Short mmCIF file of C-alpha atoms in Angstrom, two decimals:
data_model
loop_
_atom_site.label_atom_id
_atom_site.label_comp_id
_atom_site.label_asym_id
_atom_site.label_seq_id
_atom_site.Cartn_x
_atom_site.Cartn_y
_atom_site.Cartn_z
CA MET A 1 -3.73 22.02 36.68
CA ALA A 2 -7.19 22.15 37.49
CA GLN A 3 -7.41 25.35 35.63
CA ARG A 4 -5.86 23.79 32.51
CA LEU A 5 -8.58 20.84 32.82
CA GLN A 6 -11.17 23.18 32.85
CA ASN A 7 -9.99 25.03 30.07
CA TRP A 8 -9.55 21.65 28.03
CA THR A 9 -12.82 21.00 28.69
CA ALA A 10 -13.88 23.99 27.05
CA PHE A 11 -11.58 23.87 24.20
CA MET A 12 -13.18 20.55 23.57
CA GLY A 13 -16.84 21.77 23.87
CA ILE A 14 -17.21 19.22 26.48
CA PRO A 15 -20.04 19.93 29.25
CA GLU A 16 -18.29 19.91 32.83
CA LYS A 17 -20.33 16.65 33.77
CA MET A 18 -19.55 14.89 30.92
CA ALA A 19 -15.86 15.52 31.65
CA CYS A 20 -15.83 13.73 35.05
CA GLN A 21 -17.36 10.76 33.29
CA GLU A 22 -15.15 7.53 33.77
CA GLU A 23 -15.21 5.98 30.15
CA GLY A 24 -14.37 2.41 29.28
CA GLN A 25 -10.99 2.16 27.08
CA ASP A 26 -13.05 1.81 23.60
CA SER A 27 -15.31 5.03 24.60
CA ASP A 28 -16.79 6.96 21.73
CA GLU A 29 -15.79 10.15 23.80
CA VAL A 30 -12.71 12.45 24.81
CA ARG A 31 -11.81 11.03 28.43
CA LEU A 32 -10.67 13.93 30.83
CA SER A 33 -9.33 12.94 33.93
CA HIS A 34 -5.92 12.62 35.16
CA ASP A 35 -6.54 8.63 36.25
CA LEU A 36 -5.22 5.61 34.09
CA SER A 37 -7.34 4.12 31.53
CA GLU A 38 -9.53 1.00 32.77
CA GLY A 39 -7.31 -1.19 30.11
CA GLU A 40 -4.28 -0.08 31.82
CA ILE A 41 -5.32 -0.73 35.16
CA LYS A 42 -6.59 -4.05 34.40
CA ALA A 43 -3.29 -5.06 32.29
CA THR A 44 -0.82 -3.81 34.95
CA GLN A 45 -2.67 -5.64 37.78
CA LYS A 46 -2.51 -8.56 35.77
CA ARG A 47 1.30 -7.88 35.27
CA LYS A 48 2.03 -7.47 38.90
CA GLU A 49 1.77 -11.35 39.22
CA LYS A 50 4.23 -11.73 36.87
CA VAL A 51 6.85 -9.02 38.69
CA LEU A 52 5.93 -10.72 41.86
CA THR A 53 6.89 -14.09 41.42
CA CYS A 54 10.03 -12.87 39.18
CA LEU A 55 10.95 -10.75 42.21
CA LYS A 56 10.69 -13.84 44.79
CA SER A 57 12.96 -15.81 42.43
CA LEU A 58 15.57 -12.62 42.65
CA GLY A 59 15.47 -13.04 46.37
CA ILE A 60 13.39 -9.85 46.63
CA HIS A 61 10.30 -10.72 48.77
CA CYS A 62 7.29 -8.38 49.00
CA ASP A 63 3.68 -8.82 49.03
CA GLN A 64 0.69 -8.14 46.57
CA ASN A 65 0.13 -4.82 47.98
CA ASN A 66 3.40 -3.63 47.87
CA VAL A 67 4.97 -5.00 44.45
CA PRO A 68 7.24 -2.14 43.12
CA ASN A 69 6.77 -0.50 39.90
CA ILE A 70 9.91 -0.54 38.20
CA VAL A 71 10.28 0.90 34.73
CA VAL A 72 12.94 0.54 31.91
CA LEU A 73 13.31 3.51 29.49
CA GLY A 74 14.86 3.44 25.91
CA SER A 75 15.51 6.85 24.14
CA GLY A 76 16.09 8.05 20.89
CA GLY A 77 18.64 7.43 18.66
CA GLY A 78 17.25 5.97 15.25
CA LEU A 79 18.25 2.30 13.96
CA ARG A 80 21.14 2.37 16.69
CA ALA A 81 18.61 2.78 19.62
CA LEU A 82 16.61 0.27 17.75
CA ILE A 83 19.66 -2.61 17.99
CA ALA A 84 20.93 -1.36 21.43
CA PHE A 85 17.56 -1.56 23.16
CA LEU A 86 16.66 -4.83 21.47
CA GLY A 87 20.24 -5.90 23.03
CA THR A 88 19.27 -4.57 26.13
CA LEU A 89 16.30 -6.16 26.60
CA VAL A 90 17.61 -9.62 25.72
CA GLU A 91 20.55 -8.77 28.61
CA LEU A 92 17.68 -8.55 30.63
CA LYS A 93 16.08 -11.48 29.93
CA LYS A 94 19.11 -13.31 30.38
CA GLN A 95 19.55 -11.89 33.61
CA ASN A 96 16.39 -12.90 34.43
CA PHE A 97 14.93 -9.44 35.49
CA LEU A 98 12.89 -8.48 32.46
CA ASP A 99 9.55 -10.19 33.93
CA ALA A 100 10.25 -7.50 37.17
CA VAL A 101 9.59 -4.76 34.58
CA MET A 102 6.21 -3.24 34.96
CA TYR A 103 6.61 -0.48 31.91
CA LEU A 104 8.30 -0.41 28.79
CA CYS A 105 8.44 3.09 27.51
CA GLY A 106 10.13 4.49 24.22
CA VAL A 107 11.20 7.47 22.48
CA SER A 108 12.11 7.56 18.50
CA GLY A 109 14.13 4.81 17.59
CA SER A 110 13.14 3.04 20.69
CA THR A 111 9.58 2.81 20.10
CA TRP A 112 10.99 0.98 16.50
CA CYS A 113 12.19 -2.14 18.73
CA MET A 114 9.01 -1.89 21.19
CA SER A 115 6.08 -1.72 18.06
CA LEU A 116 8.34 -4.59 16.49
CA LEU A 117 8.17 -6.73 19.63
CA TYR A 118 4.51 -6.46 20.59
CA GLY A 119 3.40 -8.36 17.44
CA ASP A 120 3.81 -11.13 19.05
CA GLY A 121 1.52 -11.76 22.18
CA LYS A 122 4.55 -13.45 24.08
CA TRP A 123 7.46 -11.83 22.69
CA SER A 124 9.33 -11.59 26.20
CA GLU A 125 9.28 -15.21 26.03
CA ASN A 126 10.20 -15.98 22.71
CA LEU A 127 12.84 -12.95 22.98
CA MET A 128 15.97 -15.10 21.79
CA SER A 129 13.98 -16.30 18.72
CA LEU A 130 12.17 -12.68 17.79
CA GLU A 131 16.09 -11.23 18.48
CA LYS A 132 17.33 -13.41 15.57
CA GLU A 133 14.48 -12.82 13.09
CA LEU A 134 14.58 -9.28 13.85
CA CYS A 135 18.06 -9.13 12.98
CA LYS A 136 17.89 -11.15 9.98
CA ASN A 137 14.71 -8.91 8.78
CA LEU A 138 17.00 -5.88 9.26
CA SER A 139 19.96 -7.26 7.34
CA THR A 140 17.23 -8.32 4.23
CA VAL A 141 16.17 -6.18 1.81
CA SER A 142 12.51 -6.66 1.58
CA TRP A 143 11.47 -2.86 0.85
CA HIS A 144 9.34 -2.69 -2.51
CA ILE A 145 8.93 1.04 -3.69
CA ALA A 146 5.23 -0.55 -5.65
CA LYS A 147 4.31 -0.98 -1.93
CA ALA A 148 6.11 2.31 -0.55
CA GLU A 149 3.91 4.22 -3.43
CA GLU A 150 0.55 2.07 -3.13
CA SER A 151 0.69 3.12 0.64
CA LEU A 152 1.44 6.59 -0.31
CA GLU A 153 -1.11 6.74 -2.97
CA GLU A 154 -3.66 5.56 -0.52
CA SER A 155 -2.75 8.06 1.94
CA SER A 156 -3.17 10.88 -0.10
CA LYS A 157 -6.64 10.26 -0.23
CA ASP A 158 -6.74 11.17 3.28
CA GLU A 159 -7.27 15.28 4.71
CA HIS A 160 -4.95 14.02 7.36
CA TYR A 161 -1.98 13.27 4.51
CA SER A 162 1.54 14.83 6.02
CA LEU A 163 5.09 14.27 5.57
CA THR A 164 4.78 11.54 7.96
CA ASP A 165 3.21 9.51 5.64
CA PHE A 166 5.69 10.17 2.92
CA TRP A 167 8.65 9.36 5.76
CA ALA A 168 6.73 6.22 7.19
CA SER A 169 6.69 4.73 3.76
CA CYS A 170 9.71 5.79 2.11
CA PHE A 171 12.09 5.81 5.03
CA VAL A 172 10.99 3.81 8.08
CA TYR A 173 9.38 0.52 5.97
CA LYS A 174 12.94 0.81 4.02
CA ILE A 175 14.73 0.88 7.48
CA LEU A 176 13.33 -1.53 9.49
CA GLN A 177 12.39 -3.83 6.44
CA GLN A 178 8.49 -4.38 6.95
CA PHE A 179 5.64 -2.61 6.68
CA ASP A 180 2.99 -3.50 9.62
CA GLU A 181 -0.50 -2.85 8.36
CA ASN A 182 -1.98 -3.33 12.38
CA GLU A 183 -2.82 -1.08 14.51
CA LEU A 184 -1.47 -0.17 17.61
CA ALA A 185 -4.85 -1.19 19.14
CA ASP A 186 -4.19 -4.50 17.75
CA HIS A 187 -1.34 -4.61 20.74
CA LYS A 188 -3.95 -4.82 23.38
CA GLY A 189 -3.37 -8.73 23.53
CA ALA A 190 0.08 -8.37 24.31
CA SER A 191 -0.15 -6.05 26.80
CA GLU A 192 -3.11 -7.34 28.73
CA THR A 193 -2.47 -11.06 29.45
CA GLY A 194 0.70 -10.04 32.03
CA ILE A 195 3.15 -11.75 29.94
CA ASN A 196 5.05 -8.85 28.62
CA PRO A 197 5.52 -5.55 30.64
CA TYR A 198 2.74 -2.76 29.60
CA PRO A 199 4.24 -0.55 26.50
CA ILE A 200 4.10 3.35 26.20
CA TYR A 201 5.07 5.41 23.27
CA ALA A 202 5.83 8.86 23.29
CA ALA A 203 5.75 12.16 21.52
CA VAL A 204 5.58 16.03 21.57
CA ASP A 205 2.98 18.48 20.74
CA LYS A 206 5.36 20.08 17.86
CA GLU A 207 3.55 24.17 18.69
CA THR A 208 3.82 23.67 22.16
CA LEU A 209 7.19 23.02 22.01
CA ARG A 210 8.29 25.54 20.03
CA LYS A 211 6.36 28.33 21.88
CA GLU A 212 6.86 27.04 25.32
CA GLY A 213 9.60 24.27 25.14
CA GLU A 214 10.08 20.82 26.25
CA ASN A 215 9.10 21.92 30.07
CA SER A 216 5.55 22.81 29.34
CA PRO A 217 2.88 20.26 30.51
CA GLY A 218 1.03 20.63 27.37
CA THR A 219 4.29 19.38 25.04
CA TRP A 220 4.18 15.65 26.06
CA PHE A 221 1.64 13.20 24.66
CA GLU A 222 2.00 9.30 24.98
CA PHE A 223 0.17 6.37 23.04
CA THR A 224 -0.66 3.00 24.88
CA PRO A 225 -2.57 0.19 23.05
CA HIS A 226 -5.53 1.77 25.00
CA GLU A 227 -5.50 5.58 24.98
CA ALA A 228 -3.62 8.46 23.42
CA GLY A 229 -3.27 11.54 24.94
CA TYR A 230 -1.91 14.70 26.54
CA THR A 231 -0.16 12.95 30.03
CA THR A 232 0.23 16.06 31.51
CA LEU A 233 -3.01 18.01 30.71
CA GLY A 234 -5.10 14.90 31.30
CA ALA A 235 -7.28 14.67 27.77
CA PHE A 236 -7.22 11.28 25.96
CA VAL A 237 -8.97 9.42 23.20
CA SER A 238 -9.18 5.48 22.99
CA THR A 239 -6.24 4.47 20.75
CA LYS A 240 -8.30 3.32 17.62
CA HIS A 241 -9.88 6.87 17.55
CA PHE A 242 -6.56 8.39 16.89
CA GLY A 243 -6.93 10.46 14.07
CA SER A 244 -10.61 11.26 14.36
CA GLU A 245 -12.51 14.14 14.74
CA PHE A 246 -14.13 15.14 17.91
CA ASP A 247 -17.09 17.46 18.32
CA ASN A 248 -18.66 18.65 21.83
CA GLY A 249 -16.49 15.40 23.33
CA LYS A 250 -17.92 13.05 21.06
CA LEU A 251 -16.80 11.12 17.95
CA LYS A 252 -18.01 12.91 14.95
CA LYS A 253 -15.64 11.58 12.50
CA LYS A 254 -13.80 8.45 12.24
CA GLY A 255 -10.17 8.86 11.02
CA LYS A 256 -8.54 6.55 8.77
CA LYS A 257 -7.12 3.59 10.32
CA LYS A 258 -3.62 4.45 11.20
CA HIS A 259 -1.01 1.38 10.78
CA ILE A 260 1.87 0.78 13.14
CA CYS A 261 4.24 1.81 10.08
CA TYR A 262 2.68 5.01 10.28
CA MET A 263 3.19 5.66 13.73
CA GLN A 264 6.60 4.27 13.58
CA GLY A 265 6.89 7.30 11.02
CA LEU A 266 5.26 9.29 13.64
CA TRP A 267 7.11 8.26 16.91
CA GLY A 268 10.81 7.69 15.23
CA SER A 269 11.43 10.79 12.67
CA ALA A 270 12.52 14.19 13.43
CA LEU A 271 11.96 15.29 9.93
CA GLY A 272 7.91 13.96 10.10
CA SER A 273 5.23 15.36 11.93
CA MET A 274 1.63 14.51 11.82
CA GLU A 275 -0.74 17.27 10.72
CA GLU A 276 -4.63 17.02 12.11
CA ASN A 277 -4.09 14.42 14.24
CA LEU A 278 -6.77 15.06 16.83
CA LYS A 279 -9.06 17.60 15.45
CA PHE A 280 -11.81 19.02 17.70
CA ILE A 281 -14.36 21.68 16.84
CA ARG A 282 -13.94 24.71 19.09
CA ALA A 283 -16.80 25.58 21.62
CA ASN A 284 -18.06 29.46 21.91
CA ILE A 285 -15.94 29.93 24.75
CA GLN A 286 -12.40 30.92 24.46
CA PRO A 287 -10.23 29.91 26.95
CA SER A 288 -6.58 30.84 27.33
CA TYR A 289 -4.65 27.64 26.93
CA LEU A 290 -4.41 25.89 23.70
CA VAL A 291 -8.08 27.29 22.68
CA LYS A 292 -6.48 28.93 19.33
CA LYS A 293 -5.50 25.43 18.28
CA LYS A 294 -7.98 23.41 16.33
CA VAL A 295 -5.69 20.79 15.05
CA MET A 296 -3.02 18.89 17.26
CA SER A 297 0.27 18.53 15.87
CA LEU A 298 2.54 16.03 17.05
CA ILE A 299 6.34 14.98 16.16
CA ASP A 300 9.26 12.82 17.57
CA ALA A 301 9.96 13.20 21.27
CA GLY A 302 13.67 13.12 20.62
CA LEU A 303 13.52 16.51 19.59
CA ALA A 304 12.76 17.27 23.30
CA ILE A 305 14.26 15.61 26.19
CA ASN A 306 14.91 12.22 24.22
CA SER A 307 13.78 10.17 26.95
CA GLY A 308 10.22 9.68 28.20
CA TYR A 309 10.57 10.47 31.35
CA PRO A 310 7.38 12.58 32.02
CA LEU A 311 5.04 9.96 30.97
CA VAL A 312 6.43 7.70 34.02
CA LEU A 313 6.76 10.02 36.14
CA ARG A 314 2.91 10.85 35.92
CA ALA A 315 1.92 10.36 39.45
CA GLN A 316 -0.40 7.73 38.68
CA ARG A 317 1.95 5.21 37.20
CA ARG A 318 3.56 5.27 40.86
CA THR A 319 7.16 4.47 39.35
CA ASP A 320 9.18 3.13 42.24
CA LEU A 321 12.68 2.53 39.92
CA ILE A 322 13.66 4.01 36.64
CA ILE A 323 15.99 2.27 34.91
CA SER A 324 17.21 4.41 32.14
CA PHE A 325 18.91 3.67 28.82
CA ASP A 326 20.31 6.30 26.94
CA PHE A 327 21.41 5.69 23.78
CA SER A 328 22.47 9.30 22.40
CA SER A 329 25.65 10.20 20.87
CA GLY A 330 26.00 13.30 22.21
CA ASP A 331 26.42 14.66 25.94
CA PRO A 332 25.82 11.13 27.78
CA PHE A 333 23.47 13.13 30.49
CA GLU A 334 21.41 15.69 28.30
CA THR A 335 18.24 13.46 29.07
CA ILE A 336 18.51 12.92 33.10
CA LYS A 337 19.45 17.07 32.93
CA LYS A 338 16.62 17.77 31.07
CA THR A 339 14.45 15.61 33.16
CA ALA A 340 15.49 17.14 36.47
CA ALA A 341 15.07 20.82 34.76
CA TYR A 342 11.34 19.32 33.63
CA CYS A 343 10.70 18.22 37.11
CA ARG A 344 11.70 21.11 39.07
CA LYS A 345 9.49 23.36 36.66
CA ASN A 346 6.43 21.60 37.06
CA SER A 347 7.07 20.03 41.00
CA ILE A 348 7.42 16.54 40.35
CA PRO A 349 9.65 14.89 42.67
CA PHE A 350 12.55 13.82 41.43
CA PRO A 351 16.40 13.03 42.49
CA LYS A 352 18.68 15.02 43.01
CA ILE A 353 21.14 14.59 40.04
CA GLU A 354 23.76 17.24 41.27
CA ASP A 355 25.18 15.20 43.88
CA GLN A 356 26.97 13.19 41.86
CA GLU A 357 30.13 13.93 39.73
CA MET A 358 29.01 13.33 35.79
CA ASP A 359 32.03 13.97 33.34
CA GLU A 360 30.73 13.97 29.84
CA ASN A 361 33.87 13.29 28.52
CA ASN A 362 34.36 10.36 30.61
CA PRO A 363 31.11 8.58 31.68
CA SER A 364 31.08 5.72 33.73
CA ASP A 365 28.32 2.56 32.54
CA CYS A 366 25.70 3.53 35.35
CA TYR A 367 24.90 6.50 37.68
CA VAL A 368 22.33 5.71 40.82
CA PHE A 369 20.12 8.76 41.90
CA ARG A 370 18.30 8.51 44.99
CA GLY A 371 15.92 10.58 46.52
CA ASP A 372 13.34 10.52 49.65
CA LYS A 373 10.37 8.42 49.68
CA SER A 374 8.47 10.68 47.36
CA CYS A 375 10.56 10.16 44.55
CA PRO A 376 11.68 7.45 42.29
CA THR A 377 15.24 6.05 42.56
CA VAL A 378 16.91 6.22 39.02
CA MET A 379 19.39 4.27 37.11
CA HIS A 380 21.25 5.89 34.66
CA PHE A 381 23.01 3.67 31.76
CA PRO A 382 24.62 5.62 28.93
CA LEU A 383 25.61 3.54 25.93
CA PHE A 384 28.70 5.16 25.34
CA ASN A 385 31.01 5.02 28.40
CA THR A 386 34.48 4.57 29.16
CA VAL A 387 33.89 0.92 30.56
CA ASN A 388 32.60 -0.84 27.28
CA CYS A 389 33.87 1.38 24.57
CA SER A 390 36.86 3.99 25.84
CA GLY A 391 37.37 6.78 23.85
CA ALA A 392 33.44 6.57 22.19
CA ALA A 393 31.64 8.39 24.82
CA GLY A 394 30.44 11.64 23.53
CA SER A 395 31.56 10.98 19.83
#
C-alpha cells in the first residue's frame, strides 16, 4: 500500500513533502492520505452525540469514547432501490433506530434516494413528510424536454462532455421528476450538524474495473459532501473541485459545476460514464501503477459488487456493525459473497460467510455474520425473500 501511495504521488506530480500535508476540506490541493477528511471527522464526532442518546433510549449503554459506528448500506437496483431504500429508512425511523446510524452508504439507485433526502438539512427528523412528498413527485410528470435540452446544450460546451450528461438530463431527470441544480458540496450543512447520518456515495474506475476487476484497490471511488477520491489508494480532492484539473498537486483549472442531477446520472446508470472527471498532468516520473492514465473515468458501482462495502470497510471508519439492505433482483447473496472475496484479496477483516447456509432459491429475510473483534458484524437483508414475498426470491 505504501508503494501505491508513492506511485500516486509521482503520478500526480506531487512532491513527497506536499503529499504528507494535512489540508483543509476546501483545499485547492490534492490530498494524499488514508486519514478521513477534516470535514468527515468533525461531522461524525458531532453525530456521536445523537447516536449515544438514541442507543441509551434503546437500553444500550456506552460512554462517549465507545460509541459504536453503525453503517447502513443500500445496494443498487434503479428505481426499485430508491423506493425500497426510502421505505427502509422510514421503517428504521419508526423503530427509533435511525438516529443510531453513523453512516449511510449507497450504490446506484440507493444514491438517488440519499441525494434527494440530503437536500433537506433535517431530513431524518422530517422523513415522514418527505416520504409523502417524494412519492408524490415520483408519480407526477414534471420532466420538461426544454429543460433537458437546455442542460445538454450547456453541458456540450464543456470539454468533459460525456454520455453521463445525456443520461442525467434525459433519463435520470425523467425518472426522478426533478432536476436538482445544487452541488454535492451544498449538502455539507445536512451532514455536519449531527442531525443526519453521514453520507457516502460509491462509484468505480471504469478502466481499473475492466483490467483488474472489482477486487483491485484502485477500482473503488467515493464521494462525500467534503471530498471525492480513491478509497483504498488514499487520493482525494475537495468535492467542490470534482471535475477540475490538477498539476503538481495543485488546482490548475477549475472544472464546470457538477450539479446533483449530473451526479445522480454518474452514480446511478451502468450506461453512463464520466469521461475526464479528474484530469491530472503527468510528472516526468513513470510509476508502474496508473501512470498511463491522464484522465480517470468513473461509472456506476452497481457494475462491481453492487454495494458499498469497500468504502465503509475503510479502516479509518472503524465500522462496528454493517446493516446491509440488498435490493438486487438476482442472487440475494451475490453482494456479500463478492465482498468476502474482496476482503480476502485485500487482507481486510470480514466475517466468514461460509458458516451459514444460504439458499439462493429460498432466502430468509435476515442473516447475521459475526467474526472476531477485528471485523464488524454484518446483518444482511435481501429484499426478495421467502418471508415477505414467497415465490419472488431470485426472480
